[in-house]
Coordinates of C-alpha atoms in Angstrom, one line a residue:
M1 CA -194.3 10.8 -124.8
T2 CA -193.3 10.6 -128.6
D3 CA -190.2 9.8 -130.3
K4 CA -189.3 9.9 -133.9
K5 CA -187.6 6.7 -135.4
L6 CA -186.4 5.3 -138.7
L7 CA -188.3 2.3 -139.2
M8 CA -188.9 -0.5 -141.9
G9 CA -192.5 -1.1 -142.4
N10 CA -192.7 -4.5 -140.9
E11 CA -190.8 -2.7 -137.4
A12 CA -193.4 -0.1 -137.4
I13 CA -196.0 -2.8 -137.1
A14 CA -194.2 -4.4 -134.3
L15 CA -194.0 -1.3 -132.5
G16 CA -197.3 -0.8 -133.1
A17 CA -198.2 -4.3 -131.8
M18 CA -196.4 -3.8 -128.5
E19 CA -197.7 -0.2 -128.3
A20 CA -201.2 -1.9 -128.2
G21 CA -200.3 -4.3 -125.5
V22 CA -199.8 -7.3 -127.8
Q23 CA -198.9 -10.4 -125.2
V24 CA -198.8 -13.3 -127.6
V25 CA -197.0 -13.3 -130.9
T26 CA -196.9 -16.6 -133.2
G27 CA -196.2 -16.9 -136.8
Y28 CA -194.3 -18.9 -139.5
P29 CA -191.5 -17.3 -141.3
G30 CA -192.4 -16.1 -144.9
T31 CA -191.1 -13.0 -147.0
P32 CA -192.0 -10.0 -146.8
S33 CA -193.5 -10.6 -143.4
T34 CA -190.7 -12.3 -141.5
E35 CA -189.2 -9.2 -139.8
A36 CA -192.5 -8.1 -137.8
L37 CA -192.1 -11.2 -135.5
E38 CA -188.1 -11.0 -135.3
T39 CA -188.3 -7.4 -134.0
I40 CA -190.7 -8.3 -131.5
A41 CA -188.6 -11.4 -130.4
R42 CA -185.9 -8.6 -129.5
Y43 CA -188.2 -7.2 -126.8
A44 CA -190.3 -10.3 -125.9
N45 CA -188.2 -11.5 -122.8
R46 CA -187.9 -8.3 -121.5
C47 CA -191.6 -7.3 -122.0
G48 CA -192.9 -10.4 -121.0
I49 CA -194.6 -11.2 -124.5
Y50 CA -194.7 -14.8 -125.5
T51 CA -193.3 -15.3 -128.8
E52 CA -193.0 -18.7 -131.0
W53 CA -192.0 -19.3 -134.6
S54 CA -194.8 -22.0 -135.0
S55 CA -194.5 -25.1 -137.2
N56 CA -196.9 -23.6 -140.1
E57 CA -199.4 -20.8 -140.3
K58 CA -202.5 -22.9 -139.4
V59 CA -200.8 -23.8 -136.1
A60 CA -199.7 -20.3 -135.5
L61 CA -203.2 -19.0 -135.9
E62 CA -204.9 -21.7 -133.9
T63 CA -202.1 -20.8 -131.2
A64 CA -203.1 -17.1 -131.1
A65 CA -207.0 -18.0 -131.4
G66 CA -206.3 -19.9 -127.9
A67 CA -204.6 -17.4 -126.5
A68 CA -207.5 -14.6 -127.6
Y69 CA -209.8 -16.9 -126.2
S70 CA -208.4 -16.2 -123.0
G71 CA -208.5 -12.9 -123.0
A72 CA -205.0 -11.8 -124.6
K73 CA -204.1 -9.7 -127.3
A74 CA -202.5 -11.9 -130.1
L75 CA -200.5 -11.3 -133.4
V76 CA -200.1 -13.8 -136.3
T77 CA -197.7 -12.9 -139.0
M78 CA -197.4 -14.7 -142.1
K79 CA -197.3 -14.1 -146.0
Q80 CA -200.3 -14.2 -148.4
V81 CA -199.4 -18.1 -149.2
G82 CA -199.5 -18.6 -145.5
L83 CA -203.2 -17.5 -145.3
N84 CA -203.8 -20.2 -147.6
V85 CA -202.6 -22.6 -145.0
A86 CA -204.5 -20.6 -142.0
S87 CA -207.7 -20.3 -144.0
D88 CA -209.3 -23.0 -142.4
P89 CA -209.5 -22.0 -138.9
L90 CA -209.7 -18.1 -140.0
M91 CA -213.2 -19.2 -141.6
S92 CA -214.6 -20.5 -138.4
L93 CA -212.7 -17.7 -136.6
S94 CA -214.8 -14.9 -138.3
Y95 CA -217.9 -16.5 -136.9
I96 CA -216.5 -17.7 -133.4
G97 CA -214.9 -14.2 -133.0
V98 CA -212.5 -13.7 -129.9
K99 CA -212.6 -12.4 -126.5
G100 CA -209.2 -10.3 -126.4
A101 CA -208.1 -9.3 -129.6
L102 CA -206.5 -11.1 -132.7
V103 CA -204.7 -9.4 -135.5
L104 CA -203.3 -11.0 -138.6
L105 CA -200.6 -9.8 -140.2
V106 CA -200.6 -10.9 -144.3
A107 CA -197.7 -9.2 -146.4
D108 CA -198.8 -9.8 -150.0
D109 CA -196.0 -10.0 -152.7
P110 CA -197.3 -8.2 -156.1
G111 CA -194.4 -8.7 -158.7
P112 CA -194.3 -11.4 -156.9
H113 CA -190.4 -11.1 -155.7
S114 CA -190.6 -14.4 -153.5
S115 CA -193.9 -16.2 -153.9
Q116 CA -195.7 -19.0 -155.6
T117 CA -198.9 -16.6 -156.2
E118 CA -199.8 -12.8 -156.6
Q119 CA -203.1 -13.0 -154.6
D120 CA -204.7 -9.9 -153.0
T121 CA -205.3 -10.4 -149.5
R122 CA -208.2 -7.8 -149.7
A123 CA -210.5 -10.2 -151.5
F124 CA -210.0 -13.0 -149.1
G125 CA -211.0 -10.6 -146.3
H126 CA -213.9 -9.7 -148.1
F127 CA -214.7 -13.4 -148.9
A128 CA -214.0 -14.3 -145.3
N129 CA -216.2 -11.3 -143.6
I130 CA -212.7 -10.6 -142.0
P131 CA -211.9 -6.6 -141.8
V132 CA -208.9 -5.6 -143.6
L133 CA -206.6 -2.6 -143.0
D134 CA -204.2 -1.3 -146.0
P135 CA -201.4 1.0 -145.0
A136 CA -199.3 2.8 -147.2
T137 CA -196.4 4.3 -145.3
P138 CA -194.5 2.8 -142.1
Q139 CA -196.4 5.5 -140.2
E140 CA -199.8 4.4 -141.3
A141 CA -198.4 0.6 -140.7
Y142 CA -197.9 1.8 -137.1
E143 CA -201.0 3.6 -136.7
L144 CA -203.3 0.9 -138.3
T145 CA -201.9 -1.9 -136.1
K146 CA -202.9 0.2 -133.0
L147 CA -206.0 0.6 -134.8
A148 CA -206.5 -3.1 -135.6
F149 CA -206.3 -4.0 -131.9
E150 CA -208.8 -1.6 -131.0
L151 CA -211.5 -2.7 -133.3
S152 CA -210.5 -6.5 -132.6
H153 CA -211.4 -5.9 -129.0
E154 CA -214.2 -4.0 -129.4
F155 CA -215.7 -5.8 -131.9
E156 CA -214.7 -9.2 -131.0
I157 CA -213.6 -10.1 -134.5
P158 CA -209.9 -10.8 -136.2
I159 CA -208.7 -8.1 -138.2
I160 CA -206.2 -8.4 -141.1
L161 CA -203.4 -5.9 -141.4
R162 CA -202.6 -6.2 -145.1
T163 CA -199.4 -4.8 -146.3
T164 CA -197.4 -5.5 -149.5
T165 CA -193.6 -5.7 -150.1
R166 CA -192.8 -2.1 -150.7
V167 CA -194.8 -1.2 -147.2
S168 CA -193.1 -3.9 -145.4
H169 CA -189.6 -3.6 -146.6
S170 CA -189.6 0.4 -147.1
C171 CA -188.2 2.5 -144.2
G172 CA -189.5 6.1 -143.1
D173 CA -189.4 8.5 -140.2
V174 CA -192.3 7.1 -137.8
V175 CA -193.6 9.1 -134.9
V176 CA -194.0 6.0 -132.0
E177 CA -195.4 6.5 -128.5
A178 CA -193.6 5.0 -125.3
A179 CA -195.9 2.6 -123.6
E180 CA -195.5 0.0 -121.1
P181 CA -195.8 -3.6 -122.4
V182 CA -198.3 -5.6 -121.2
P183 CA -197.1 -9.2 -120.0
V184 CA -198.6 -12.3 -121.0
E185 CA -198.7 -12.9 -116.9
A186 CA -201.4 -9.9 -116.7
I187 CA -204.3 -11.7 -118.1
E188 CA -206.5 -12.0 -115.3
E189 CA -209.7 -13.9 -116.3
G190 CA -208.3 -16.7 -118.7
F191 CA -210.4 -19.0 -120.5
V192 CA -214.1 -18.8 -119.4
K193 CA -216.4 -22.1 -120.6
D194 CA -218.8 -20.9 -122.9
R195 CA -220.7 -22.3 -125.8
R196 CA -219.5 -19.7 -128.1
W197 CA -216.2 -21.3 -128.3
T198 CA -217.6 -24.6 -129.9
I199 CA -218.6 -24.2 -133.7
F200 CA -221.4 -26.4 -134.2
P201 CA -224.0 -25.7 -137.2
K202 CA -226.5 -24.0 -134.9
L203 CA -224.1 -21.6 -133.5
T204 CA -223.0 -20.7 -137.1
A205 CA -226.7 -20.2 -138.0
E206 CA -227.2 -18.1 -135.2
R207 CA -223.9 -16.3 -135.4
H208 CA -223.9 -15.5 -138.9
P209 CA -226.4 -12.5 -138.9
W210 CA -224.3 -11.0 -136.1
L211 CA -221.2 -11.2 -138.4
E212 CA -223.2 -9.3 -141.3
S213 CA -224.3 -6.6 -138.9
V214 CA -220.4 -6.2 -137.6
Q215 CA -219.5 -5.5 -141.5
E216 CA -222.2 -2.7 -141.7
K217 CA -221.1 -1.2 -138.3
L218 CA -217.4 -1.5 -139.2
S219 CA -218.0 0.4 -142.7
E220 CA -219.9 3.2 -140.8
R221 CA -216.8 3.6 -138.6
F222 CA -214.5 3.3 -141.5
S223 CA -216.2 6.4 -142.9
E224 CA -215.5 8.5 -140.3
L225 CA -211.7 7.6 -140.1
S226 CA -208.6 9.8 -141.2
F227 CA -207.1 6.6 -142.9
N228 CA -209.9 7.3 -145.6
S229 CA -208.9 10.6 -147.1
V230 CA -209.9 13.0 -149.6
A231 CA -207.5 15.2 -151.2
G232 CA -208.2 17.8 -154.0
S233 CA -211.5 19.3 -155.5
G234 CA -211.2 18.6 -159.3
K235 CA -213.8 16.4 -161.3
I236 CA -211.3 13.9 -162.1
G237 CA -211.0 11.2 -159.2
I238 CA -208.8 8.8 -158.5
I239 CA -209.2 5.9 -155.8
A240 CA -206.4 3.9 -154.4
S241 CA -204.9 2.4 -151.4
G242 CA -201.7 1.4 -150.0
V243 CA -198.5 1.9 -151.9
S244 CA -200.7 3.0 -155.2
A245 CA -201.8 5.8 -153.5
L246 CA -198.1 6.9 -153.2
Y247 CA -197.5 6.7 -156.7
V248 CA -200.6 8.3 -157.7
K249 CA -199.6 11.1 -155.4
E250 CA -196.5 11.2 -157.2
A251 CA -198.0 11.0 -160.9
I252 CA -200.3 14.3 -159.9
E253 CA -197.6 16.2 -158.9
A254 CA -196.0 15.6 -162.1
V255 CA -198.9 17.6 -163.8
R256 CA -197.1 20.6 -162.7
G257 CA -199.7 23.6 -162.0
F258 CA -202.7 21.5 -163.0
E259 CA -203.4 19.5 -159.7
E260 CA -206.4 21.1 -159.0
L261 CA -208.2 19.2 -161.6
F262 CA -207.8 16.0 -159.6
T263 CA -209.3 14.2 -156.4
L264 CA -207.8 11.8 -154.7
F265 CA -209.6 9.2 -152.5
R266 CA -206.9 7.1 -150.7
V267 CA -208.4 4.1 -148.8
G268 CA -206.7 2.8 -145.7
T269 CA -209.7 0.7 -144.4
V270 CA -210.6 -1.3 -147.5
Y271 CA -212.7 -4.0 -146.2
P272 CA -215.7 -3.2 -145.0
F273 CA -215.5 -0.5 -147.7
P274 CA -216.2 2.6 -146.1
E275 CA -219.2 3.5 -148.2
K276 CA -220.5 6.7 -146.7
A277 CA -217.0 8.3 -147.6
A278 CA -216.9 7.0 -150.8
L279 CA -220.1 8.1 -151.8
S280 CA -219.4 11.6 -150.8
F281 CA -216.4 11.6 -152.9
L282 CA -217.9 10.1 -155.7
K283 CA -220.6 12.9 -155.9
G284 CA -218.2 15.4 -156.4
I285 CA -216.6 14.1 -159.6
D286 CA -217.8 13.3 -163.2
R287 CA -215.2 10.2 -164.0
L288 CA -213.2 7.8 -161.7
L289 CA -209.6 6.4 -162.4
V290 CA -208.9 3.6 -159.9
A291 CA -205.2 2.4 -159.1
E292 CA -204.6 -0.7 -157.4
E293 CA -202.2 -3.8 -157.3
L294 CA -203.4 -7.0 -158.2
D295 CA -207.0 -7.9 -158.0
P296 CA -209.9 -5.0 -159.1
Y297 CA -211.1 -4.9 -155.7
L298 CA -211.7 -1.1 -155.0
E299 CA -213.2 -1.0 -158.7
E300 CA -215.8 -3.2 -157.9
Q301 CA -216.5 -1.6 -154.9
A302 CA -217.1 1.7 -156.4
L303 CA -218.8 0.4 -159.5
Q304 CA -221.5 -1.2 -157.0
L305 CA -222.1 2.0 -155.3
I306 CA -222.2 3.9 -158.1
G307 CA -224.7 1.6 -159.6
K308 CA -226.7 1.4 -156.2
A309 CA -226.7 5.5 -156.3
H310 CA -227.3 5.8 -160.0
L311 CA -224.4 8.4 -160.4
P312 CA -223.3 9.5 -164.0
V313 CA -219.6 8.4 -163.4
D314 CA -217.6 6.7 -165.9
V315 CA -214.8 4.4 -164.2
Y316 CA -211.4 3.4 -165.9
G317 CA -209.6 0.8 -164.2
K318 CA -208.5 -3.3 -165.0
K319 CA -211.9 -4.1 -165.8
N320 CA -211.7 -2.1 -169.0
G321 CA -208.3 -2.4 -169.7
F322 CA -206.8 0.9 -168.5
F323 CA -204.3 -0.2 -165.6
P324 CA -202.5 -3.6 -165.5
V325 CA -204.3 -6.2 -164.2
S326 CA -201.2 -8.2 -162.4
G327 CA -198.0 -7.4 -161.4
E328 CA -196.5 -4.7 -159.0
Y329 CA -196.8 -0.8 -160.0
N330 CA -194.5 1.8 -159.7
V331 CA -194.8 5.7 -160.5
D332 CA -194.4 5.2 -164.2
I333 CA -196.8 2.3 -164.7
V334 CA -199.5 4.4 -162.9
I335 CA -198.4 7.3 -165.3
D336 CA -198.9 5.3 -168.5
S337 CA -202.4 4.0 -167.0
L338 CA -203.7 7.4 -166.2
N339 CA -202.5 8.8 -169.3
R340 CA -204.5 6.3 -171.4
A341 CA -207.8 6.5 -169.2
L342 CA -207.4 10.6 -169.4
A343 CA -206.8 10.3 -173.4
A344 CA -209.8 7.7 -173.9
Y345 CA -211.7 10.6 -172.1
G346 CA -210.8 12.9 -174.5
E347 CA -208.3 15.1 -172.4
S348 CA -205.2 16.4 -174.0
L349 CA -203.5 16.8 -170.5
R350 CA -200.4 14.5 -170.5
L351 CA -198.7 13.5 -167.2
S352 CA -194.9 13.2 -167.6
H353 CA -192.9 10.6 -166.2
A354 CA -190.8 11.0 -163.1
S355 CA -187.7 10.8 -165.3
P356 CA -188.4 12.7 -168.6
A357 CA -184.8 13.2 -169.2
V358 CA -184.3 9.2 -169.6
S359 CA -186.2 7.2 -172.1
R360 CA -186.8 3.6 -170.7
E361 CA -186.7 2.1 -174.2
K362 CA -183.1 3.5 -174.4
L363 CA -182.1 2.0 -171.3
P364 CA -179.2 -0.7 -171.6
P365 CA -181.1 -3.9 -170.4
L366 CA -180.2 -5.5 -166.8
P367 CA -177.8 -8.4 -167.1
I368 CA -179.3 -11.7 -166.4
R369 CA -179.1 -13.1 -162.8
A370 CA -180.2 -16.3 -162.6
P371 CA -181.3 -17.7 -159.2
A372 CA -178.7 -20.4 -157.8
L373 CA -177.9 -22.7 -155.0
C374 CA -175.2 -20.7 -152.9
A375 CA -171.6 -22.2 -153.4
G376 CA -171.2 -25.2 -151.2
C377 CA -174.9 -25.6 -150.6
M378 CA -175.4 -29.3 -149.4
H379 CA -178.3 -29.3 -151.4
R380 CA -176.0 -29.4 -154.3
A381 CA -174.5 -32.4 -153.5
V382 CA -177.7 -34.3 -152.8
F383 CA -179.2 -33.4 -155.9
Y384 CA -176.3 -34.4 -157.7
A385 CA -176.2 -37.7 -155.8
F386 CA -179.6 -38.6 -157.1
K387 CA -179.1 -37.4 -160.3
Q388 CA -176.3 -40.2 -160.4
A389 CA -177.9 -42.7 -159.0
A390 CA -181.0 -42.1 -161.3
K391 CA -178.6 -42.4 -164.3
Q392 CA -177.3 -45.6 -163.0
L393 CA -181.1 -47.2 -162.2
K394 CA -181.6 -46.2 -165.8
K395 CA -179.0 -47.9 -167.1
E396 CA -179.7 -51.3 -165.3
S397 CA -183.4 -51.4 -165.2
Q398 CA -184.6 -49.0 -168.0
T399 CA -186.6 -47.0 -165.4
D400 CA -187.1 -43.4 -165.5
T401 CA -187.4 -41.3 -162.1
I402 CA -189.6 -38.3 -161.7
F403 CA -188.0 -35.6 -159.3
S404 CA -190.6 -33.4 -157.1
G405 CA -189.5 -30.4 -155.6
D406 CA -190.8 -28.5 -152.7
I407 CA -190.8 -24.6 -151.5
G408 CA -187.2 -23.4 -150.2
C409 CA -183.8 -23.1 -151.4
Y410 CA -183.9 -26.2 -152.8
T411 CA -186.3 -25.5 -155.5
L412 CA -183.2 -23.9 -157.2
G413 CA -182.3 -27.7 -158.1
N414 CA -184.4 -26.9 -161.0
A415 CA -182.2 -24.6 -162.7
Y416 CA -179.2 -25.6 -165.2
P417 CA -177.2 -27.9 -165.1
L418 CA -178.8 -29.9 -162.4
N419 CA -182.2 -30.0 -163.6
M420 CA -183.5 -32.0 -160.5
V421 CA -187.0 -30.6 -160.1
D422 CA -189.7 -31.8 -162.1
T423 CA -192.5 -30.3 -160.0
C424 CA -193.0 -27.5 -157.5
L425 CA -196.4 -26.6 -156.3
C426 CA -196.8 -25.2 -152.7
M427 CA -195.3 -26.3 -149.0
G428 CA -195.2 -29.7 -148.4
A429 CA -197.0 -30.8 -151.7
G430 CA -193.8 -32.3 -153.1
I431 CA -194.4 -35.7 -151.0
S432 CA -198.3 -35.8 -152.1
L433 CA -197.7 -35.0 -155.7
A434 CA -194.9 -37.8 -155.8
G435 CA -197.5 -40.4 -154.3
G436 CA -200.3 -39.1 -157.0
L437 CA -197.3 -39.8 -159.8
Y438 CA -196.7 -43.1 -158.5
H439 CA -200.3 -44.3 -158.5
T440 CA -200.5 -43.1 -161.9
N441 CA -196.8 -43.9 -163.3
P442 CA -196.1 -47.2 -161.6
K443 CA -193.3 -48.0 -164.0
T444 CA -191.3 -44.6 -163.0
K445 CA -189.4 -44.0 -159.8
Q446 CA -190.7 -41.2 -157.6
V447 CA -188.3 -39.1 -155.7
A448 CA -189.4 -36.2 -153.3
F449 CA -187.4 -33.3 -152.0
I450 CA -188.2 -31.5 -149.0
G451 CA -186.2 -29.1 -146.3
D452 CA -186.4 -29.6 -142.7
S453 CA -188.3 -26.8 -141.9
T454 CA -190.9 -27.5 -144.7
F455 CA -191.0 -31.0 -143.4
F456 CA -192.3 -29.9 -140.1
H457 CA -194.5 -27.1 -141.8
S458 CA -196.9 -29.2 -144.0
G459 CA -194.7 -32.6 -144.8
I460 CA -195.5 -34.9 -142.1
P461 CA -199.2 -35.7 -143.0
A462 CA -197.9 -36.4 -146.7
V463 CA -195.6 -39.0 -145.6
I464 CA -198.6 -40.6 -143.3
N465 CA -200.6 -40.6 -146.6
A466 CA -197.8 -42.3 -148.7
V467 CA -197.5 -45.2 -145.9
Y468 CA -201.1 -45.5 -145.3
N469 CA -201.8 -45.7 -148.9
G470 CA -198.6 -47.7 -150.1
A471 CA -197.0 -45.1 -152.3
N472 CA -193.7 -46.5 -153.5
I473 CA -191.4 -43.1 -153.3
T474 CA -188.3 -42.1 -152.1
L475 CA -188.2 -39.1 -149.6
A476 CA -184.9 -37.1 -149.6
V477 CA -185.2 -34.7 -146.5
L478 CA -182.7 -31.8 -146.9
D479 CA -181.7 -31.1 -143.0
N480 CA -179.2 -28.1 -143.2
R481 CA -180.8 -27.3 -139.7
T482 CA -182.5 -23.9 -140.4
T483 CA -185.1 -22.1 -142.3
A484 CA -182.7 -20.8 -144.4
M485 CA -184.9 -19.1 -147.4
T486 CA -186.2 -16.6 -144.9
G487 CA -183.3 -15.8 -143.1
H488 CA -182.1 -18.5 -140.8
Q489 CA -185.2 -18.8 -138.4
P490 CA -185.1 -21.6 -136.0
H491 CA -187.8 -24.6 -136.2
P492 CA -188.9 -27.6 -134.3
G493 CA -185.6 -29.7 -135.3
V494 CA -183.3 -27.6 -134.5
G495 CA -183.9 -27.2 -130.5
I496 CA -184.0 -23.3 -130.3
T497 CA -186.8 -21.3 -130.2
A498 CA -187.7 -18.0 -131.5
L499 CA -186.4 -16.4 -128.2
G500 CA -183.2 -18.3 -128.5
N501 CA -184.2 -20.6 -125.4
V502 CA -182.9 -24.1 -125.7
S503 CA -186.0 -26.8 -126.2
K504 CA -186.5 -30.4 -127.2
A505 CA -185.2 -31.1 -130.9
I506 CA -187.5 -33.2 -132.9
D507 CA -185.6 -36.1 -134.6
I508 CA -187.0 -36.1 -138.2
A509 CA -185.6 -40.0 -138.6
D510 CA -187.9 -40.6 -135.6
V511 CA -190.8 -39.0 -136.6
V512 CA -190.8 -40.7 -140.3
R513 CA -190.2 -44.1 -138.5
S514 CA -193.3 -43.2 -136.2
C515 CA -195.4 -42.4 -139.3
G516 CA -194.4 -46.5 -140.2
V517 CA -191.8 -46.0 -142.9
E518 CA -189.4 -49.0 -142.5
Y519 CA -186.7 -48.0 -144.7
V520 CA -185.2 -44.6 -143.0
K521 CA -181.5 -43.8 -143.2
I522 CA -179.4 -40.7 -142.0
V523 CA -176.9 -39.6 -144.4
N524 CA -174.1 -37.2 -143.5
T525 CA -173.3 -34.5 -146.1
V526 CA -170.5 -32.6 -144.1
D527 CA -167.9 -34.9 -145.1
P528 CA -165.9 -33.8 -147.8
D529 CA -165.6 -37.2 -149.5
S530 CA -169.6 -38.0 -148.9
L531 CA -170.7 -37.9 -152.5
E532 CA -170.1 -41.7 -153.1
S533 CA -171.8 -42.3 -149.9
C534 CA -174.5 -40.1 -150.8
I535 CA -175.1 -41.8 -154.3
K536 CA -174.7 -45.5 -153.0
A537 CA -177.6 -44.3 -150.3
A538 CA -179.8 -42.6 -152.9
K539 CA -179.6 -45.6 -155.2
E540 CA -180.4 -48.0 -152.2
A541 CA -183.3 -46.3 -151.4
M542 CA -184.8 -46.0 -154.7
N543 CA -184.8 -49.6 -155.2
F544 CA -186.5 -50.4 -151.9
N545 CA -189.8 -51.6 -152.6
G546 CA -192.2 -49.1 -150.4
P547 CA -191.5 -45.8 -149.1
S548 CA -188.3 -45.0 -148.2
V549 CA -186.6 -41.8 -146.3
L550 CA -183.0 -40.5 -146.4
V551 CA -182.2 -37.5 -144.1
F552 CA -179.3 -35.7 -145.1
K553 CA -177.7 -34.0 -142.3
G554 CA -175.2 -30.7 -143.1
K555 CA -175.0 -27.3 -142.5
C556 CA -176.1 -24.1 -144.5
V557 CA -173.4 -22.6 -146.1
G558 CA -175.0 -18.9 -145.2
I559 CA -174.7 -19.3 -141.6
T560 CA -171.6 -21.4 -141.2
K561 CA -167.7 -19.9 -141.8
P562 CA -165.6 -21.9 -144.1
D563 CA -162.5 -23.6 -142.6
K564 CA -160.9 -24.2 -146.0
Y565 CA -161.3 -23.4 -149.5
Y566 CA -160.5 -25.2 -152.8
K567 CA -158.3 -24.0 -155.9
I568 CA -157.7 -25.5 -159.2
N569 CA -154.3 -26.6 -160.1
P570 CA -153.5 -25.0 -163.6
E571 CA -151.0 -27.4 -164.3
A572 CA -153.3 -30.3 -163.9
C573 CA -156.5 -29.0 -165.3
T574 CA -157.1 -30.2 -168.9
G575 CA -159.8 -27.2 -169.3
C576 CA -162.5 -30.2 -169.9
G577 CA -165.0 -27.7 -168.3
F578 CA -166.7 -30.9 -166.2
C579 CA -166.9 -29.2 -162.9
I580 CA -169.0 -26.2 -164.6
K581 CA -171.4 -28.3 -166.9
E582 CA -172.1 -30.7 -163.9
L583 CA -172.5 -28.4 -160.9
G584 CA -173.3 -24.9 -161.5
C585 CA -171.7 -23.6 -158.6
P586 CA -171.6 -20.0 -158.9
V587 CA -167.7 -19.5 -157.8
I588 CA -167.0 -21.9 -160.7
N589 CA -166.3 -19.6 -163.8
L590 CA -164.2 -19.8 -166.8
D591 CA -161.1 -17.4 -167.2
G592 CA -160.1 -17.9 -170.9
D593 CA -160.1 -21.7 -172.0
K594 CA -159.9 -23.0 -168.2
P595 CA -162.2 -22.8 -164.9
V596 CA -161.2 -21.0 -161.8
I597 CA -162.7 -21.0 -158.4
Q598 CA -163.4 -17.6 -157.1
D599 CA -162.0 -16.5 -153.3
N600 CA -165.4 -16.8 -152.1
C601 CA -165.5 -20.7 -152.1
S602 CA -167.2 -22.4 -149.2
G603 CA -165.1 -25.5 -149.0
C604 CA -167.7 -28.1 -149.6
G605 CA -165.2 -30.2 -152.0
L606 CA -167.9 -31.6 -154.2
C607 CA -166.1 -30.0 -157.3
A608 CA -163.1 -31.9 -156.1
Q609 CA -164.6 -35.2 -156.1
I610 CA -166.0 -35.3 -159.5
C611 CA -163.0 -33.5 -161.2
P612 CA -161.9 -36.2 -163.9
S613 CA -158.6 -34.9 -163.5
E614 CA -157.9 -34.5 -159.9
A615 CA -157.0 -31.0 -160.7
I616 CA -159.3 -29.5 -157.8
C617 CA -157.7 -29.4 -154.3
I618 CA -157.4 -27.8 -151.1
G619 CA -155.5 -24.2 -151.3
G620 CA -154.9 -25.4 -155.0
V621 CA -152.2 -27.6 -154.2
K622 CA -152.7 -31.1 -154.7
L623 CA -152.5 -33.4 -151.4

């Protein structure tokens, strides 16, 4: 029985996984992958699917691997930078293989919209010998998810389902089938002891030839699948995968009557490359245009095949400058690139843009919308407190302070006027960077900021390293009781699981004490008069000789409703603008020559605590 539903790509993946019989789902929240696990979590209790938000992607993959060793069908969700964290177990898993099925949803972020990198998971799959499927639409995402579980079980190897932001977050009609879920309790045999689960060098040497043979078999299989399709019969060949194939399709339609000049080879199973299907396509064309986001993966595969088969086909792609080598594509970018390639070949044919009546050069520039911490965010108060403490330290002892940030909402502490993030690399790295900076800049003070979820993700080993190697640093843990950056998912410190069940909450202060940190203090940021206590705590911790940790506890304003708000008393306000210059709160703006507080104030009271004329008060009436 089938049904048609309007689904986001991530939702389609979730339903495809459930139809495939997924029994264990793990992951770490990361845009643009998050909604896949969240969708499954809504059904998990009713369907008997074990689902968890893990402490990081490495742990998520290892947990899922254990389930797959036991015969379960498992899914792991992450974004492309999360794959870096999970890469250590994944590289070994390709040799060991699995017993049930193991699928990794890895969502790439061309642009990037919310990531540190633009890395291409297709290339990672090639490097790791892990098959990669690359859907272009929510319907394909649904179908390729089911195929991924089928292939993983048949070939006993992990499979990567690689999406991009425009596939994960786009919506479309998806024809789905009703299937009975397979609860985790239905696993019969379970884990069976076998030498194959222990990856010693001897086993690796034995399994490597098997792993290479699997790639050949899958290439043969992929060449027969409809996800690798050829449309058209022209001598101008175009190869594309993922959402880029849709951009090409729209660009070709813009030719208006000359569509027969083109042949499009749309690749849905990108690694191992479907050589037989590609060779059949290449023999029918005399020049090839390659449209793909990020790495020239398809271009390199095509060039190798053309060379091996000695085909007289000219290739136009990233390597010779006809397509952008980075960034997210769209229809207009693809049209421009196709036109450059056609002009270089001597074609007079010109593809028209999707909106020919509007010149992009004539469009007014978009207004600048710099990212900023939310109004009332507890992080702003902590940053401001450390800024004042650092000023006092500088005045008293001529000591400069370096502030190392991390990945999360608090990365925005780098913005004007706070300017409180001097370094930012990857999750958990702020603490380690501070340690490295201390050992090379011993006359400066090092302060690292990390969020509560990131602390559990990858901050703990860095704390241990700082203690072990005597790094004189101060760590500020910004505990707002949620994973705020990706949509307020729970984490080990909250005491709530992905399914909403109550569990043991792991106390951050207890953890750092167990790591050997001698100076640990909990600071409450909820109190509207907490700024002075935050400054005092920051200064005291920075003056401590050795690793020190302050755990700042508060609430994320994104999930709490304010019980009060602040206004500016115009009679008391002198128009000095100190509140704007110091804090950068998005609800405080100038109206003429005086600041005003908008109605969406979150009631933190930080501005009232710093106002030199005491003009800011609850409800606008001075108390």
